[in-house]
Short mmCIF file of C-alpha atoms in Angstrom, two decimals:
data_model
loop_
_atom_site.label_atom_id
_atom_site.label_comp_id
_atom_site.label_asym_id
_atom_site.label_seq_id
_atom_site.Cartn_x
_atom_site.Cartn_y
_atom_site.Cartn_z
CA MET A 14 87.27 -138.26 -85.08
CA THR A 15 86.71 -134.41 -84.50
CA ARG A 16 89.20 -132.20 -86.33
CA ILE A 17 90.00 -128.92 -87.97
CA ARG A 18 92.42 -128.41 -90.51
CA LEU A 19 93.42 -125.53 -92.27
CA LYS A 20 95.56 -126.13 -95.15
CA ASN A 21 97.63 -123.43 -97.25
CA VAL A 22 95.01 -120.99 -96.46
CA ASN A 23 95.09 -117.46 -98.08
CA PHE A 24 92.60 -114.83 -96.79
CA SER A 25 92.33 -111.01 -97.30
CA TYR A 26 90.09 -109.14 -95.01
CA ARG A 27 87.86 -106.78 -97.01
CA TYR A 28 86.42 -103.45 -95.50
CA PHE A 29 84.88 -100.04 -96.28
CA PRO A 30 87.22 -97.18 -95.72
CA SER A 31 86.90 -95.22 -92.41
CA ILE A 32 84.26 -92.29 -92.24
CA SER A 33 87.14 -89.84 -91.29
CA GLY A 34 88.22 -87.27 -94.13
CA GLY A 35 86.36 -84.34 -95.78
CA LEU A 36 82.45 -84.41 -95.77
CA LEU A 37 82.35 -83.98 -99.49
CA ARG A 38 85.18 -86.33 -100.22
CA SER A 39 84.43 -89.70 -101.66
CA ASN A 40 84.70 -92.68 -99.42
CA ALA A 41 83.86 -95.20 -102.12
CA GLY A 42 85.58 -98.62 -102.66
CA LEU A 43 86.39 -101.77 -100.82
CA ARG A 44 89.81 -102.09 -99.50
CA SER A 45 91.77 -105.34 -99.05
CA HIS A 46 94.18 -106.33 -96.33
CA LEU A 47 95.86 -109.60 -96.52
CA VAL A 48 95.70 -111.40 -93.16
CA PHE A 49 96.65 -115.35 -93.83
CA GLU A 50 99.16 -116.36 -96.42
CA ASN A 51 99.85 -120.07 -96.71
CA PHE A 52 98.51 -120.52 -93.37
CA ASN A 53 98.39 -124.15 -91.80
CA LEU A 54 96.78 -125.39 -88.41
CA ASP A 55 95.79 -128.70 -87.51
CA ILE A 56 93.70 -129.24 -84.30
CA HIS A 57 92.50 -132.71 -83.08
CA ASP A 58 90.13 -134.42 -80.54
CA GLY A 59 90.85 -133.24 -76.99
CA ASP A 60 92.65 -130.01 -77.99
CA ARG A 61 91.33 -127.06 -75.93
CA VAL A 62 93.44 -124.40 -77.71
CA ALA A 63 93.89 -120.86 -76.39
CA LEU A 64 94.24 -118.38 -79.14
CA LEU A 65 96.94 -115.71 -78.35
CA GLY A 66 97.95 -112.64 -80.24
CA VAL A 67 97.94 -108.73 -79.75
CA ASN A 68 95.00 -107.06 -81.23
CA GLY A 69 94.84 -107.21 -84.85
CA ALA A 70 96.86 -110.43 -84.93
CA GLY A 71 94.03 -112.20 -86.88
CA LYS A 72 92.42 -114.30 -83.94
CA SER A 73 88.83 -113.28 -84.83
CA THR A 74 89.49 -113.71 -88.52
CA LEU A 75 90.76 -117.20 -87.81
CA LEU A 76 87.91 -118.19 -85.70
CA LYS A 77 85.44 -116.96 -88.47
CA ILE A 78 87.36 -118.88 -91.11
CA MET A 79 87.26 -122.02 -89.05
CA ALA A 80 83.39 -121.58 -88.47
CA GLY A 81 82.72 -121.13 -92.19
CA VAL A 82 81.69 -117.57 -92.02
CA TYR A 83 84.63 -116.42 -94.06
CA THR A 84 85.66 -118.47 -97.12
CA PRO A 85 89.31 -118.38 -97.80
CA GLU A 86 90.40 -117.20 -101.30
CA ARG A 87 92.89 -120.04 -101.69
CA GLY A 88 93.30 -123.20 -99.58
CA GLU A 89 91.12 -125.63 -97.73
CA VAL A 90 89.29 -125.78 -94.32
CA ILE A 91 88.52 -129.21 -93.41
CA SER A 92 86.27 -129.79 -90.35
CA LYS A 93 84.80 -132.93 -89.02
CA GLY A 94 82.18 -132.52 -86.31
CA LYS A 95 79.50 -130.11 -85.48
CA ILE A 96 80.70 -126.64 -84.96
CA TYR A 97 79.28 -124.06 -82.50
CA SER A 98 80.53 -120.54 -82.80
CA PHE A 99 80.01 -117.68 -80.25
CA PHE A 100 81.58 -114.39 -81.35
CA GLY A 101 81.58 -111.54 -78.91
CA ARG A 102 79.21 -110.30 -76.21
CA SER A 103 77.42 -107.65 -78.47
CA ILE A 104 76.85 -110.33 -81.26
CA GLY A 105 75.40 -112.76 -79.10
CA VAL A 106 73.11 -110.69 -77.37
CA MET A 107 70.54 -108.05 -78.78
CA PRO A 108 70.07 -105.06 -76.30
CA GLN A 109 66.77 -103.98 -77.20
CA LEU A 110 65.27 -107.41 -76.56
CA SER A 111 64.66 -109.08 -73.06
CA GLY A 112 67.17 -111.66 -71.80
CA LEU A 113 64.19 -114.23 -72.25
CA GLU A 114 63.84 -113.26 -75.99
CA ASN A 115 67.66 -113.29 -76.46
CA LEU A 116 67.75 -116.91 -75.19
CA GLU A 117 64.87 -117.89 -77.45
CA ILE A 118 66.45 -116.45 -80.47
CA ARG A 119 69.90 -118.11 -79.68
CA GLY A 120 68.00 -121.46 -79.29
CA LEU A 121 66.32 -120.92 -82.65
CA LEU A 122 69.68 -119.78 -84.31
CA LEU A 123 70.92 -123.25 -83.44
CA ASN A 124 67.72 -124.72 -84.75
CA LEU A 125 66.92 -126.61 -81.67
CA PRO A 126 63.32 -127.91 -81.08
CA ASP A 127 60.94 -125.72 -79.21
CA GLU A 128 60.60 -128.18 -76.40
CA ILE A 129 64.31 -128.34 -75.87
CA ILE A 130 64.58 -124.58 -76.13
CA GLN A 131 61.95 -124.04 -73.48
CA ASN A 132 63.49 -126.66 -71.09
CA LYS A 133 67.01 -125.27 -71.47
CA ILE A 134 65.77 -121.60 -70.99
CA LYS A 135 64.34 -122.87 -67.39
CA GLN A 136 67.82 -124.32 -66.87
CA ILE A 137 69.50 -121.31 -67.94
CA ILE A 138 67.43 -118.89 -65.79
CA ASP A 139 68.20 -121.02 -62.65
CA PHE A 140 71.80 -121.16 -63.61
CA SER A 141 72.29 -117.48 -64.36
CA GLU A 142 70.40 -116.31 -61.22
CA LEU A 143 69.01 -113.44 -63.27
CA GLY A 144 65.47 -113.99 -61.64
CA GLU A 145 63.14 -111.36 -62.84
CA ALA A 146 65.62 -109.37 -64.76
CA ILE A 147 65.25 -111.97 -67.26
CA TYR A 148 62.17 -110.20 -68.54
CA ARG A 149 63.91 -106.78 -68.76
CA PRO A 150 65.69 -105.57 -71.88
CA VAL A 151 69.45 -106.44 -72.16
CA SER A 152 70.27 -102.82 -72.45
CA THR A 153 69.34 -102.36 -68.83
CA TYR A 154 71.67 -104.90 -67.71
CA SER A 155 74.84 -104.45 -65.71
CA VAL A 156 78.18 -105.81 -67.13
CA GLY A 157 77.83 -108.71 -64.76
CA MET A 158 74.47 -109.53 -65.72
CA ARG A 159 75.37 -109.64 -69.34
CA THR A 160 78.25 -111.80 -68.57
CA ARG A 161 75.74 -114.29 -66.78
CA LEU A 162 73.32 -114.08 -69.72
CA THR A 163 76.30 -114.88 -72.10
CA PHE A 164 77.36 -117.90 -70.16
CA GLY A 165 73.92 -119.08 -69.92
CA MET A 166 73.63 -119.19 -73.71
CA LEU A 167 76.40 -121.68 -74.01
CA MET A 168 74.01 -124.26 -72.22
CA PHE A 169 72.38 -124.51 -75.68
CA VAL A 170 75.53 -125.99 -76.95
CA GLU A 171 75.40 -129.62 -78.20
CA ALA A 172 78.50 -129.42 -80.61
CA ASP A 173 81.79 -131.29 -81.14
CA ILE A 174 83.74 -128.19 -81.89
CA MET A 175 83.39 -124.94 -79.85
CA LEU A 176 84.81 -121.60 -81.18
CA ILE A 177 84.64 -118.84 -78.70
CA ASP A 178 85.75 -115.36 -79.20
CA GLU A 179 85.98 -112.63 -76.50
CA GLY A 180 82.31 -113.09 -75.63
CA LEU A 181 83.09 -114.40 -72.12
CA GLY A 182 84.28 -111.86 -69.56
CA ALA A 183 85.53 -112.78 -66.16
CA GLY A 184 82.44 -111.66 -64.24
CA ASP A 185 82.23 -112.04 -60.37
CA LYS A 186 84.35 -114.61 -58.60
CA PHE A 187 81.34 -116.80 -57.13
CA PHE A 188 79.80 -117.00 -60.71
CA LEU A 189 83.18 -117.76 -62.43
CA LYS A 190 83.30 -120.99 -60.14
CA LYS A 191 79.93 -122.04 -61.07
CA ALA A 192 80.58 -121.18 -64.60
CA GLN A 193 83.79 -123.10 -64.71
CA LYS A 194 82.14 -126.31 -63.52
CA PHE A 195 79.56 -125.89 -66.17
CA ILE A 196 82.01 -125.33 -68.99
CA GLU A 197 84.27 -128.11 -67.82
CA SER A 198 81.14 -130.48 -68.07
CA LEU A 199 80.32 -128.87 -71.41
CA LEU A 200 83.66 -129.48 -72.88
CA ASP A 201 83.58 -133.28 -71.78
CA SER A 202 80.92 -133.48 -74.49
CA SER A 203 82.69 -131.18 -77.04
CA LYS A 204 86.02 -132.36 -78.32
CA ILE A 205 87.55 -129.34 -79.52
CA LEU A 206 87.79 -125.76 -78.08
CA VAL A 207 89.25 -122.81 -79.56
CA PHE A 208 89.14 -119.99 -77.32
CA ALA A 209 90.30 -116.45 -77.73
CA ASN A 210 90.16 -114.21 -74.68
CA HIS A 211 92.49 -111.58 -73.11
CA SER A 212 91.86 -113.16 -69.57
CA MET A 213 94.67 -115.65 -68.77
CA GLU A 214 92.64 -116.60 -65.75
CA LEU A 215 90.07 -118.03 -68.15
CA LEU A 216 92.40 -119.49 -70.93
CA LYS A 217 94.48 -121.40 -68.12
CA LYS A 218 91.26 -122.62 -66.56
CA PHE A 219 89.71 -123.95 -69.90
CA CYS A 220 92.64 -124.64 -72.25
CA ASN A 221 95.40 -127.37 -72.45
CA LYS A 222 97.10 -126.08 -75.56
CA ALA A 223 97.90 -122.53 -77.07
CA VAL A 224 98.66 -121.11 -80.36
CA LEU A 225 100.36 -117.83 -80.73
CA ILE A 226 99.84 -115.85 -83.95
CA ASP A 227 101.21 -112.47 -85.11
CA ALA A 228 100.48 -110.70 -88.24
CA GLY A 229 98.91 -113.81 -89.54
CA GLU A 230 101.61 -116.14 -88.86
CA ILE A 231 101.94 -118.94 -86.21
CA ILE A 232 104.89 -118.05 -83.89
CA GLN A 233 104.21 -120.99 -81.52
CA PHE A 234 101.80 -123.97 -81.19
CA GLY A 235 101.95 -126.26 -78.30
CA GLU A 236 101.70 -126.87 -74.44
CA LEU A 237 99.81 -123.88 -72.92
CA ASP A 238 102.26 -122.81 -70.31
CA LYS A 239 105.27 -122.56 -72.77
CA VAL A 240 103.18 -120.64 -75.17
CA ILE A 241 101.89 -118.14 -72.61
CA HIS A 242 105.51 -117.84 -71.46
CA LEU A 243 106.62 -116.67 -74.92
CA TYR A 244 103.46 -114.50 -75.36
CA ASN A 245 104.24 -112.68 -72.12
CA HIS A 246 107.97 -112.31 -73.02
CA LEU A 247 107.26 -110.99 -76.47
CA ARG A 248 104.79 -108.35 -74.91
CA HIS A 249 107.29 -107.25 -72.42
CA LEU A 250 109.85 -106.67 -75.25
CA GLU A 251 107.09 -104.86 -77.19
CA LEU A 252 106.44 -102.69 -74.15
CA LYS A 253 110.05 -102.05 -73.54
CA THR A 254 110.62 -100.99 -77.26
CA ASN A 255 107.46 -98.51 -77.10
CA ASN A 256 108.81 -97.14 -73.88
CA ALA A 257 112.34 -96.58 -75.40
CA LYS A 258 110.69 -94.67 -78.30
CA MET B 7 75.00 -124.12 -101.70
CA ASN B 8 73.23 -122.81 -104.89
CA PHE B 9 70.25 -120.27 -104.79
CA PHE B 10 67.54 -122.89 -104.77
CA GLN B 11 69.15 -124.68 -101.83
CA ASP B 12 69.61 -121.46 -99.88
CA ILE B 13 65.85 -120.67 -100.26
CA LYS B 14 65.04 -124.22 -99.27
CA LYS B 15 67.26 -124.03 -96.21
CA GLY B 16 66.21 -120.55 -95.47
CA TYR B 17 62.65 -121.43 -95.49
CA GLU B 18 63.36 -124.38 -93.10
CA ARG B 19 64.52 -121.88 -90.56
CA LYS B 20 61.10 -120.50 -90.50
CA ARG B 21 60.75 -120.49 -86.61
CA LEU B 22 63.79 -118.33 -86.58
CA TRP B 23 62.78 -115.65 -89.08
CA LYS B 24 59.01 -115.55 -88.14
CA ARG B 25 60.18 -114.77 -84.48
CA LEU B 26 62.78 -112.20 -85.43
CA ALA B 27 59.98 -110.42 -87.70
CA VAL B 28 57.53 -110.26 -85.09
CA LEU B 29 60.14 -109.21 -82.50
CA GLU B 30 61.11 -106.42 -84.97
CA LEU B 31 57.60 -105.25 -85.53
CA LYS B 32 56.98 -105.25 -81.72
CA SER B 33 60.22 -103.48 -81.02
CA ARG B 34 59.30 -100.74 -83.45
CA TYR B 35 56.39 -99.73 -81.20
CA GLN B 36 58.06 -100.55 -77.88
CA GLY B 37 56.44 -98.51 -75.05
CA ALA B 38 53.50 -97.28 -77.29
CA VAL B 39 50.00 -97.50 -75.80
CA ILE B 40 48.34 -98.98 -78.83
CA GLY B 41 51.44 -100.91 -79.95
CA SER B 42 51.45 -102.36 -83.49
CA PHE B 43 48.02 -100.96 -84.16
CA TRP B 44 49.81 -97.93 -85.25
CA ILE B 45 50.59 -99.63 -88.49
CA VAL B 46 46.64 -99.20 -89.19
CA LEU B 47 46.05 -96.03 -87.58
CA THR B 48 48.79 -94.27 -89.58
CA LEU B 49 47.16 -95.43 -92.78
CA ILE B 50 43.74 -94.46 -91.64
CA LEU B 51 45.07 -91.08 -90.75
CA LYS B 52 46.94 -90.63 -94.03
CA VAL B 53 44.00 -91.90 -96.30
CA PHE B 54 41.58 -89.63 -94.45
CA MET B 55 43.81 -86.41 -94.19
CA LEU B 56 44.93 -86.81 -97.97
CA SER B 57 41.24 -87.58 -99.04
CA LEU B 58 39.97 -84.32 -97.55
CA VAL B 59 42.53 -82.14 -99.19
CA TYR B 60 42.84 -83.98 -102.61
CA THR B 61 39.03 -84.34 -103.42
CA MET B 62 39.13 -80.48 -103.16
CA VAL B 63 42.25 -80.16 -105.22
CA LEU B 64 41.37 -82.62 -107.69
CA ASP B 65 37.52 -82.15 -107.49
CA LYS B 66 36.69 -85.70 -107.07
CA ASP B 67 33.88 -87.72 -105.46
CA PHE B 68 34.78 -88.29 -101.62
CA LYS B 69 33.57 -91.86 -101.68
CA ASN B 70 35.13 -92.92 -104.73
CA TYR B 71 38.49 -91.12 -104.06
CA VAL B 72 38.79 -92.48 -100.53
CA MET B 73 38.50 -96.06 -102.06
CA PHE B 74 41.08 -95.29 -104.73
CA LEU B 75 43.41 -93.88 -102.39
CA ALA B 76 43.03 -96.53 -99.69
CA ILE B 77 43.69 -99.38 -101.93
CA GLY B 78 46.40 -97.62 -103.85
CA ILE B 79 48.32 -96.48 -100.89
CA LEU B 80 48.21 -99.59 -98.87
CA THR B 81 49.60 -101.27 -101.70
CA TRP B 82 52.19 -98.54 -102.25
CA ASN B 83 53.19 -98.80 -98.63
CA PHE B 84 54.00 -102.53 -99.07
CA ILE B 85 55.96 -101.94 -102.20
CA SER B 86 57.86 -98.99 -101.03
CA ALA B 87 58.63 -100.66 -97.67
CA VAL B 88 59.93 -103.80 -99.41
CA ILE B 89 62.26 -101.54 -101.68
CA VAL B 90 63.62 -99.17 -98.94
CA SER B 91 64.24 -102.08 -96.30
CA SER B 92 65.90 -104.19 -99.17
CA GLY B 93 69.04 -101.83 -98.71
CA MET B 94 69.22 -102.95 -95.02
CA VAL B 95 68.17 -106.62 -95.19
CA PHE B 96 71.55 -108.18 -94.78
CA LYS B 97 73.30 -105.18 -93.25
CA LYS B 98 70.73 -105.47 -90.24
CA ALA B 99 71.66 -109.14 -90.01
CA THR B 100 75.43 -108.44 -89.57
CA ASN B 101 75.39 -109.85 -85.98
CA PHE B 102 74.09 -113.23 -87.12
CA MET B 103 75.85 -113.52 -90.45
CA LEU B 104 79.32 -112.86 -88.89
CA GLU B 105 78.76 -115.45 -86.18
CA MET B 106 77.51 -118.47 -88.15
CA ARG B 107 76.93 -119.53 -91.58
CA LEU B 108 73.08 -119.02 -92.31
CA PRO B 109 71.26 -119.02 -95.54
CA GLN B 110 70.84 -115.61 -96.92
CA SER B 111 67.27 -116.16 -97.67
CA THR B 112 66.57 -116.42 -93.81
CA PHE B 113 66.82 -112.63 -93.70
CA VAL B 114 64.91 -112.16 -96.86
CA PHE B 115 62.13 -114.11 -95.41
CA GLN B 116 62.35 -112.31 -92.31
CA ASN B 117 62.00 -108.90 -94.19
CA LEU B 118 59.09 -109.95 -96.25
CA TYR B 119 57.15 -111.67 -93.45
CA ARG B 120 57.39 -108.52 -91.46
CA GLU B 121 56.05 -106.50 -94.37
CA VAL B 122 53.48 -109.13 -95.13
CA ILE B 123 51.95 -108.82 -91.46
CA SER B 124 51.71 -105.05 -92.06
CA LEU B 125 50.04 -105.59 -95.47
CA ILE B 126 47.46 -108.00 -93.70
CA MET B 127 46.92 -105.51 -91.18
CA TYR B 128 46.29 -102.69 -93.82
CA GLN B 129 43.51 -104.84 -95.22
CA LEU B 130 41.77 -104.91 -92.02
CA PHE B 131 41.12 -101.45 -92.60
CA ALA B 132 40.72 -101.18 -96.47
CA ILE B 133 38.47 -104.06 -97.16
CA PRO B 134 35.75 -103.21 -94.44
CA LEU B 135 36.05 -99.51 -95.86
CA VAL B 136 35.39 -100.48 -99.57
CA ILE B 137 32.35 -102.58 -98.11
CA PHE B 138 31.28 -99.93 -95.96
CA LEU B 139 31.25 -97.31 -98.62
CA LYS B 140 29.77 -99.69 -101.39
CA GLY B 141 27.86 -102.19 -99.70
CA TRP B 142 28.18 -106.10 -100.04
CA SER B 143 26.66 -106.01 -103.68
CA PHE B 144 30.10 -104.52 -104.64
CA VAL B 145 32.04 -107.59 -103.71
CA SER B 146 32.79 -109.41 -106.55
CA VAL B 147 34.58 -112.79 -107.65
CA VAL B 148 36.94 -110.52 -109.64
CA TRP B 149 38.51 -109.62 -106.38
CA LEU B 150 40.19 -113.05 -106.44
CA TRP B 151 42.30 -111.49 -109.20
CA ALA B 152 43.60 -109.05 -106.60
CA LEU B 153 44.60 -111.89 -104.35
CA LEU B 154 46.60 -113.27 -107.30
CA GLY B 155 47.99 -109.60 -107.60
CA TYR B 156 49.18 -109.71 -104.21
CA VAL B 157 50.99 -113.07 -104.79
CA LEU B 158 52.70 -111.64 -107.74
CA ILE B 159 53.63 -108.64 -105.76
CA VAL B 160 54.93 -110.62 -102.87
CA LEU B 161 57.02 -113.15 -104.90
CA ASN B 162 58.46 -110.06 -106.96
CA ALA B 163 59.33 -108.37 -103.47
CA PHE B 164 60.98 -111.80 -102.43
CA PHE B 165 63.53 -111.55 -105.36
CA VAL B 166 63.96 -107.79 -105.19
CA ASN B 167 64.98 -108.02 -101.55
CA PHE B 168 67.72 -110.37 -102.50
CA TRP B 169 69.24 -108.36 -105.59
CA LEU B 170 68.76 -104.89 -103.98
CA GLY B 171 69.99 -106.21 -100.74
CA TRP B 172 73.28 -107.52 -102.18
CA LEU B 173 73.69 -104.43 -104.30
CA ALA B 174 73.16 -101.89 -101.45
CA THR B 175 75.64 -104.02 -99.00
CA ARG B 176 78.14 -103.70 -101.55
CA PHE B 177 77.61 -100.16 -102.85
CA ARG B 178 77.02 -97.88 -100.09
CA ASP B 179 75.39 -95.20 -102.31
CA ILE B 180 72.43 -97.46 -103.13
CA GLN B 181 70.40 -97.07 -99.68
CA PRO B 182 70.46 -93.27 -99.70
CA MET B 183 69.66 -93.35 -103.39
CA LEU B 184 66.60 -95.69 -102.72
CA ILE B 185 65.25 -93.37 -100.11
CA SER B 186 65.36 -90.39 -102.67
CA VAL B 187 64.12 -92.55 -105.60
CA ILE B 188 61.08 -93.94 -103.87
CA MET B 189 59.93 -90.32 -103.11
CA VAL B 190 60.28 -89.60 -106.79
CA ILE B 191 58.42 -92.57 -107.83
CA PHE B 192 55.62 -91.82 -105.51
CA LEU B 193 55.00 -88.51 -107.02
CA VAL B 194 55.33 -89.75 -110.68
CA THR B 195 52.86 -92.78 -110.12
CA PRO B 196 49.24 -92.41 -110.02
CA ILE B 197 48.81 -93.24 -106.13
CA LEU B 198 47.43 -89.85 -105.06
CA TRP B 199 45.83 -88.87 -108.29
CA PRO B 200 44.17 -91.29 -110.77
CA PRO B 201 45.44 -91.20 -114.27
CA PRO B 202 43.52 -88.87 -116.46
CA PRO B 203 41.33 -91.11 -118.83
CA GLU B 204 42.88 -89.49 -121.84
CA TYR B 205 46.38 -90.36 -120.88
CA ALA B 206 45.59 -93.99 -119.38
CA ASN B 207 47.12 -95.63 -122.23
CA SER B 208 50.21 -93.31 -122.65
CA LEU B 209 53.59 -94.78 -122.49
CA TYR B 210 54.33 -92.53 -119.38
CA PHE B 211 52.06 -94.84 -117.35
CA GLN B 212 52.47 -98.03 -119.33
CA LEU B 213 56.32 -97.99 -118.91
CA ASN B 214 55.98 -97.53 -115.03
CA PRO B 215 56.12 -101.00 -113.60
CA ILE B 216 54.92 -99.62 -110.18
CA TYR B 217 51.69 -98.46 -111.91
CA HIS B 218 51.07 -102.01 -113.17
CA LEU B 219 51.63 -103.62 -109.66
CA LEU B 220 49.15 -101.06 -108.35
CA GLU B 221 46.66 -101.83 -111.14
CA LEU B 222 46.77 -105.56 -110.21
CA ILE B 223 44.77 -104.52 -107.02
CA ARG B 224 42.92 -101.62 -107.93
CA ALA B 225 41.42 -102.80 -111.23
CA PRO B 226 39.85 -105.88 -109.79
CA ILE B 227 38.55 -104.28 -106.60
CA LEU B 228 37.56 -100.82 -107.85
CA HIS B 229 36.47 -101.38 -111.45
CA ASN B 230 35.73 -105.08 -111.26
CA GLN B 231 38.29 -105.74 -114.22
CA VAL B 232 40.93 -108.34 -114.78
CA PRO B 233 44.19 -106.38 -115.44
CA VAL B 234 45.63 -108.50 -118.14
CA MET B 235 48.40 -106.23 -119.28
CA SER B 236 49.38 -105.46 -115.73
CA LEU B 237 49.37 -109.30 -115.15
CA GLN B 238 51.69 -109.76 -117.89
CA VAL B 239 53.85 -107.19 -116.67
CA GLY B 240 54.02 -108.47 -113.25
CA VAL B 241 54.96 -112.02 -114.59
CA GLY B 242 57.67 -110.43 -116.61
CA LEU B 243 59.01 -108.46 -113.76
CA LEU B 244 58.92 -111.70 -111.67
CA ALA B 245 61.05 -113.61 -114.42
CA PHE B 246 63.47 -110.61 -114.59
CA ASN B 247 63.89 -110.45 -110.70
CA PHE B 248 64.25 -114.23 -110.40
CA LEU B 249 66.83 -114.29 -113.34
CA ILE B 250 68.81 -111.64 -111.78
CA CYS B 251 68.91 -113.68 -108.47
CA VAL B 252 69.93 -116.83 -110.07
CA ILE B 253 72.91 -115.33 -112.01
CA PHE B 254 74.17 -113.28 -109.39
CA TYR B 255 73.86 -115.67 -106.52
CA PRO B 256 76.98 -117.63 -107.08
CA LYS B 257 79.12 -114.52 -107.42
CA VAL B 258 77.88 -113.00 -104.12
CA GLU B 259 77.42 -116.14 -101.97
CA ASN B 260 80.88 -116.13 -100.20
CA LYS B 261 81.46 -112.23 -100.73
CA LEU B 262 78.30 -110.86 -98.99
CA VAL B 263 79.74 -111.29 -95.50
CA TYR B 264 82.84 -109.17 -96.14
CA TRP B 265 80.88 -106.19 -97.36
CA LEU B 266 78.74 -106.05 -94.15
#
């Protein structure tokens, strides 16, 4: 049975200070910011969870903890199943390399055999309709083309648990329909999806549950529509307060 | 995962790090007409220009000085490139390390593989140059000791990449410091100038580990000698670098990703 469970997790984000300040002033030292304290979350087979929260709520950090990139200071992360993580468009794609080289690197990162990589690359080129542009550096791509390449990279996935953060933009409508069909087929084979995205359109298409987090705490976890409703309500209140100020 | 498992698992990802290293080398010369051949051409230009000036300044025989400089400078290029790039070995891999958990050694292998390719390309110039200047009769079995020397240098570089990489990722002063220090080491180590015979055994040279690493290659090829003392220093350095890695790996294993 596929599952991800976070049990009493404590996690502080560490970072180097900003470069602002005087040119001769010391910027030394590593700062720490507590993100999660006694955090608990349990995701099971068949859950396609939308991760909601304002910027800085801890969504990306939570995904990185689930993926094993960050190790919590306290508590446990128990995962059963093969994890595939896909974090951010700039992370998934190296702009100085061609689309083809990026696909190759992605396949190698996932440690797939050469034969499978080559077969998948052919499928991805057909799917993404990038044509000859696949041989050009990604830095010359339009936003739409990058989105197509990023979606294409998902074709390499053979995992039980998919963790996706922001990497997928909405793209053009025609392509989105095509991508939706593909992701649905992909999700049939993966048992858990945790998806952070600002596009409600995408979240509604791909998820059946949602978790709303704020300042490292779960506000609500449950049915997608209910959580989205609460999220919109809270955002509305926040906007009102900000306007009143 | 312990240090040994990290190395084993990193090595198993060899298709990834080899491809990344080659792409990195190619991207450095993206758009250049002669591409990666610039690696060799830069060395050729450096050796001939410096030889023209320094044979005059130091009053040396041109043939012998060119050989001394070529062998010394190509080995130095490798050592200095490894030291300076150590500072960026993990920083450069931020995108990958923040996306999935990969063995740290994957990126050390990548860095080293790239530099070893450059080193092999340097040899394509240096070895024929020595044979051209001195003839086939100059080639000797003792040269095999230089091969062992390179193995020692590469192994040392592997472990230095780890600990210097950790240090530079954690403490941001290390990378700019490395760039300054490497220039000073270049000037105080006998690379451009042979050590004066009367001072060859002085502590000034004997305490400089880089001097010994250079001698591992220069002594067999240029003087047909087995550099016993330098071999001992090379093995000692290897033990030191290895121990540093084994001791500190458990302390940085989970923290490295926060420092990126």
